[in-house]
């Protein structure tokens, strides 16, 4: 399972003509030319792609955690007309593939003039469009004793104040889980940026990697593999630091603490 990753790492230090002619994990000669070509070989520096991906991923994390936790709090704690119906309707959206709504969304964003900007990738995150995270948080919120809400109401807290003074501090594991998954899925997303981003200066790292492969056959595989290694690093570091919260959030979801 690890061999392809180790082979990719080793290939970034090989000469271009040895990448596909050797299966050894030890290069015959070490060179960092692939990293230099990969970083500066395109019309736009690969650092720009990294910056764009970080902006989109971080803002998506903020939007998803805020909007989905707010929607989940309403479904789990507030009483309003048609709550069960809207919750069931929300769960039904989990069965819809992303590609089903892609064309209507593109037409909408095109009419709004948002195509070739980050807005189609960011604005929906603030509208609680990820039903998976809403469902995850609803199950967690239901495991928090309602006596805490009642005690807060007796102290004069409004529903909004209960949300950010009581529910959010007790829900850090599930919020961290949503943040981690949102970051990983947004960082690795290829289809969304491919559809909405046309200007190379606004490309993400996934689109940047694609530009190394030329349809005419002239491809810089050394630079592509080198940038692929650098692209994996943020995901690896992010998961390494937050894996404890990720496991805790999944393990305690839906269980009374």
XYZ file of C-alpha atoms in Angstrom:
257
model
C 0.000 0.000 0.000
C 2.860 2.381 0.818
C 5.022 1.415 -2.163
C 3.365 3.831 -4.667
C 3.871 6.742 -2.268
C 7.491 5.775 -1.626
C 8.053 5.327 -5.365
C 6.568 8.784 -6.024
C 8.843 10.337 -3.393
C 11.907 8.575 -4.819
C 10.979 9.605 -8.373
C 11.103 13.275 -7.452
C 14.874 12.949 -6.965
C 15.552 10.967 -10.170
C 16.530 12.374 -13.557
C 13.547 12.679 -15.886
C 14.640 9.764 -18.091
C 14.777 7.323 -15.135
C 11.313 7.903 -13.648
C 9.559 5.150 -15.633
C 12.581 2.956 -16.290
C 13.376 1.960 -12.715
C 11.221 0.390 -10.005
C 13.863 0.807 -7.315
C 13.152 3.035 -4.352
C 16.755 4.271 -4.339
C 17.602 6.793 -7.091
C 20.870 6.347 -8.964
C 21.551 10.049 -8.399
C 19.854 12.664 -6.254
C 18.642 15.946 -7.722
C 16.104 18.574 -6.655
C 15.609 19.866 -10.193
C 12.087 18.391 -10.257
C 11.058 20.559 -7.299
C 12.544 23.674 -8.891
C 10.862 22.983 -12.243
C 7.593 22.103 -10.584
C 7.491 25.230 -8.432
C 8.514 27.709 -11.134
C 7.935 25.803 -14.370
C 4.409 27.057 -15.072
C 3.220 30.520 -16.064
C 2.099 30.977 -12.446
C 4.177 29.955 -9.438
C 2.902 26.864 -7.672
C 2.917 28.918 -4.459
C -0.094 30.793 -5.868
C -1.966 27.504 -6.188
C -1.120 26.646 -2.591
C -2.361 30.037 -1.406
C -5.628 29.652 -3.326
C -6.201 26.169 -1.907
C -5.503 27.345 1.633
C -7.912 30.270 1.279
C -10.706 28.086 -0.109
C -10.131 25.297 2.430
C -9.925 27.525 5.533
C -12.959 29.632 4.581
C -14.895 26.440 3.772
C -14.041 25.046 7.207
C -15.294 28.212 8.913
C -18.489 28.296 6.861
C -19.288 24.604 7.274
C -18.668 24.499 11.026
C -20.755 27.633 11.649
C -23.674 26.977 9.293
C -23.994 23.218 9.840
C -23.763 23.513 13.635
C -26.441 26.210 13.579
C -28.760 24.083 11.434
C -28.069 21.008 13.571
C -28.852 22.947 16.748
C -32.207 23.987 15.286
C -33.097 20.402 14.341
C -31.913 18.947 17.648
C -33.165 21.515 20.143
C -35.696 23.981 18.714
C -39.392 23.300 18.188
C -40.820 24.640 14.919
C -43.493 23.677 12.426
C -42.505 20.839 10.097
C -39.224 20.086 11.851
C -39.375 16.327 11.171
C -40.378 16.914 7.540
C -37.524 19.323 6.854
C -35.072 17.039 8.634
C -36.186 14.072 6.506
C -35.955 16.238 3.377
C -32.460 17.269 4.369
C -31.445 13.623 4.815
C -32.838 12.821 1.356
C -30.286 15.179 -0.178
C -27.592 12.736 0.973
C -28.846 10.392 -1.734
C -28.304 12.948 -4.510
C -24.896 12.750 -6.206
C -23.050 16.029 -6.569
C -23.282 15.771 -10.359
C -27.114 15.897 -10.281
C -27.167 19.479 -9.006
C -24.008 20.587 -10.806
C -25.663 21.957 -13.962
C -28.452 23.922 -12.179
C -25.883 25.370 -9.788
C -23.580 26.340 -12.634
C -26.422 28.087 -14.480
C -27.343 29.965 -11.295
C -23.778 31.062 -10.560
C -23.270 32.027 -14.213
C -26.311 34.309 -14.067
C -24.997 35.832 -10.846
C -21.640 36.493 -12.499
C -19.756 34.363 -10.009
C -18.043 32.008 -12.482
C -14.238 32.330 -12.454
C -14.306 33.496 -8.832
C -14.057 31.699 -5.488
C -17.680 32.561 -4.607
C -19.324 29.370 -6.013
C -16.913 27.321 -3.886
C -17.305 29.387 -0.699
C -20.805 30.887 -0.433
C -22.668 27.528 -0.317
C -20.549 26.521 2.686
C -22.206 29.314 4.690
C -25.678 28.025 3.747
C -25.403 24.594 5.418
C -25.416 22.579 2.199
C -23.512 19.570 3.599
C -26.253 17.364 5.013
C -23.722 14.796 6.234
C -22.254 17.216 8.777
C -25.699 18.416 9.868
C -26.769 14.842 10.544
C -23.490 14.138 12.372
C -23.947 17.162 14.638
C -27.637 16.494 15.256
C -26.772 13.062 16.604
C -24.128 14.582 18.861
C -26.371 17.401 20.120
C -29.088 14.899 21.009
C -26.632 13.203 23.347
C -26.172 16.391 25.394
C -28.619 16.456 28.359
C -31.537 18.838 27.875
C -31.287 19.776 31.548
C -28.402 22.044 30.569
C -30.685 23.962 28.205
C -33.375 24.257 30.859
C -30.863 25.509 33.422
C -29.608 28.109 30.950
C -33.195 29.227 30.199
C -33.850 29.692 33.911
C -30.785 31.945 34.002
C -32.294 34.047 31.232
C -30.399 32.709 28.226
C -31.990 32.972 24.802
C -31.848 30.146 22.254
C -28.958 31.885 20.491
C -27.006 32.265 23.728
C -27.589 28.607 24.640
C -26.180 27.694 21.242
C -22.838 29.440 21.636
C -22.495 29.344 25.437
C -23.624 25.779 26.131
C -23.803 23.660 22.981
C -20.658 24.728 21.154
C -18.230 24.342 24.097
C -19.555 20.820 24.718
C -19.360 19.869 21.043
C -15.694 20.391 20.264
C -15.072 16.761 19.162
C -17.802 16.759 16.523
C -16.927 20.300 15.410
C -13.300 19.217 15.000
C -14.442 16.183 13.000
C -16.466 18.397 10.657
C -13.531 20.809 10.308
C -11.062 18.026 9.490
C -13.285 16.344 6.896
C -14.168 19.696 5.321
C -10.502 20.627 5.008
C -9.518 17.265 3.515
C -12.415 17.127 1.053
C -11.998 20.755 -0.026
C -8.232 20.463 -0.425
C -8.626 17.325 -2.576
C -11.579 18.643 -4.595
C -10.894 18.670 -8.315
C -14.279 18.833 -10.041
C -15.573 22.009 -8.347
C -12.544 24.207 -9.158
C -12.359 22.655 -12.644
C -15.933 23.759 -13.384
C -15.848 27.264 -11.907
C -12.234 28.480 -12.206
C -10.872 29.487 -15.613
C -8.068 31.917 -14.837
C -4.803 30.109 -14.078
C -4.011 32.597 -11.310
C -7.030 31.336 -9.359
C -6.248 27.622 -9.770
C -6.036 25.322 -6.753
C -3.243 22.781 -6.286
C -5.333 20.026 -7.885
C -5.801 22.051 -11.069
C -2.149 23.058 -10.908
C -1.100 19.412 -10.936
C -3.284 18.809 -13.973
C -1.453 21.464 -15.974
C 1.729 19.367 -15.891
C 0.055 16.761 -18.113
C -0.135 18.002 -21.692
C -2.579 16.460 -24.155
C 0.127 16.643 -26.863
C 2.341 14.236 -24.925
C 4.840 16.824 -23.665
C 4.457 16.329 -19.916
C 6.752 17.164 -17.006
C 6.249 14.101 -14.849
C 9.168 14.971 -12.581
C 7.693 18.358 -11.708
C 4.216 16.867 -11.322
C 5.406 14.179 -8.917
C 7.438 16.692 -6.916
C 4.452 19.013 -6.517
C 2.259 15.993 -5.697
C 4.541 15.242 -2.756
C 4.285 18.851 -1.541
C 0.503 18.752 -1.978
C 0.229 15.733 0.328
C 2.228 17.397 3.117
C -0.516 19.805 4.400
C -3.080 16.982 4.447
C -0.688 14.680 6.294
C 0.258 17.330 8.866
C -3.371 18.393 9.378
C -4.477 14.806 9.973
C -1.466 14.039 12.162
C -2.226 16.867 14.574
C -6.000 16.396 14.707
C -6.467 12.633 14.393
C -7.207 12.319 18.136
C -10.099 14.767 17.857
C -11.268 13.072 14.670
C -11.460 9.646 16.296
C -13.038 11.077 19.448
C -15.682 12.938 17.446
C -16.696 9.854 15.493
C -16.622 7.573 18.563
C -18.833 9.815 20.694
C -21.313 10.914 18.034
C -24.809 9.951 19.127
C -23.685 8.713 22.546
C -24.421 10.317 25.881
C -21.292 11.581 27.582
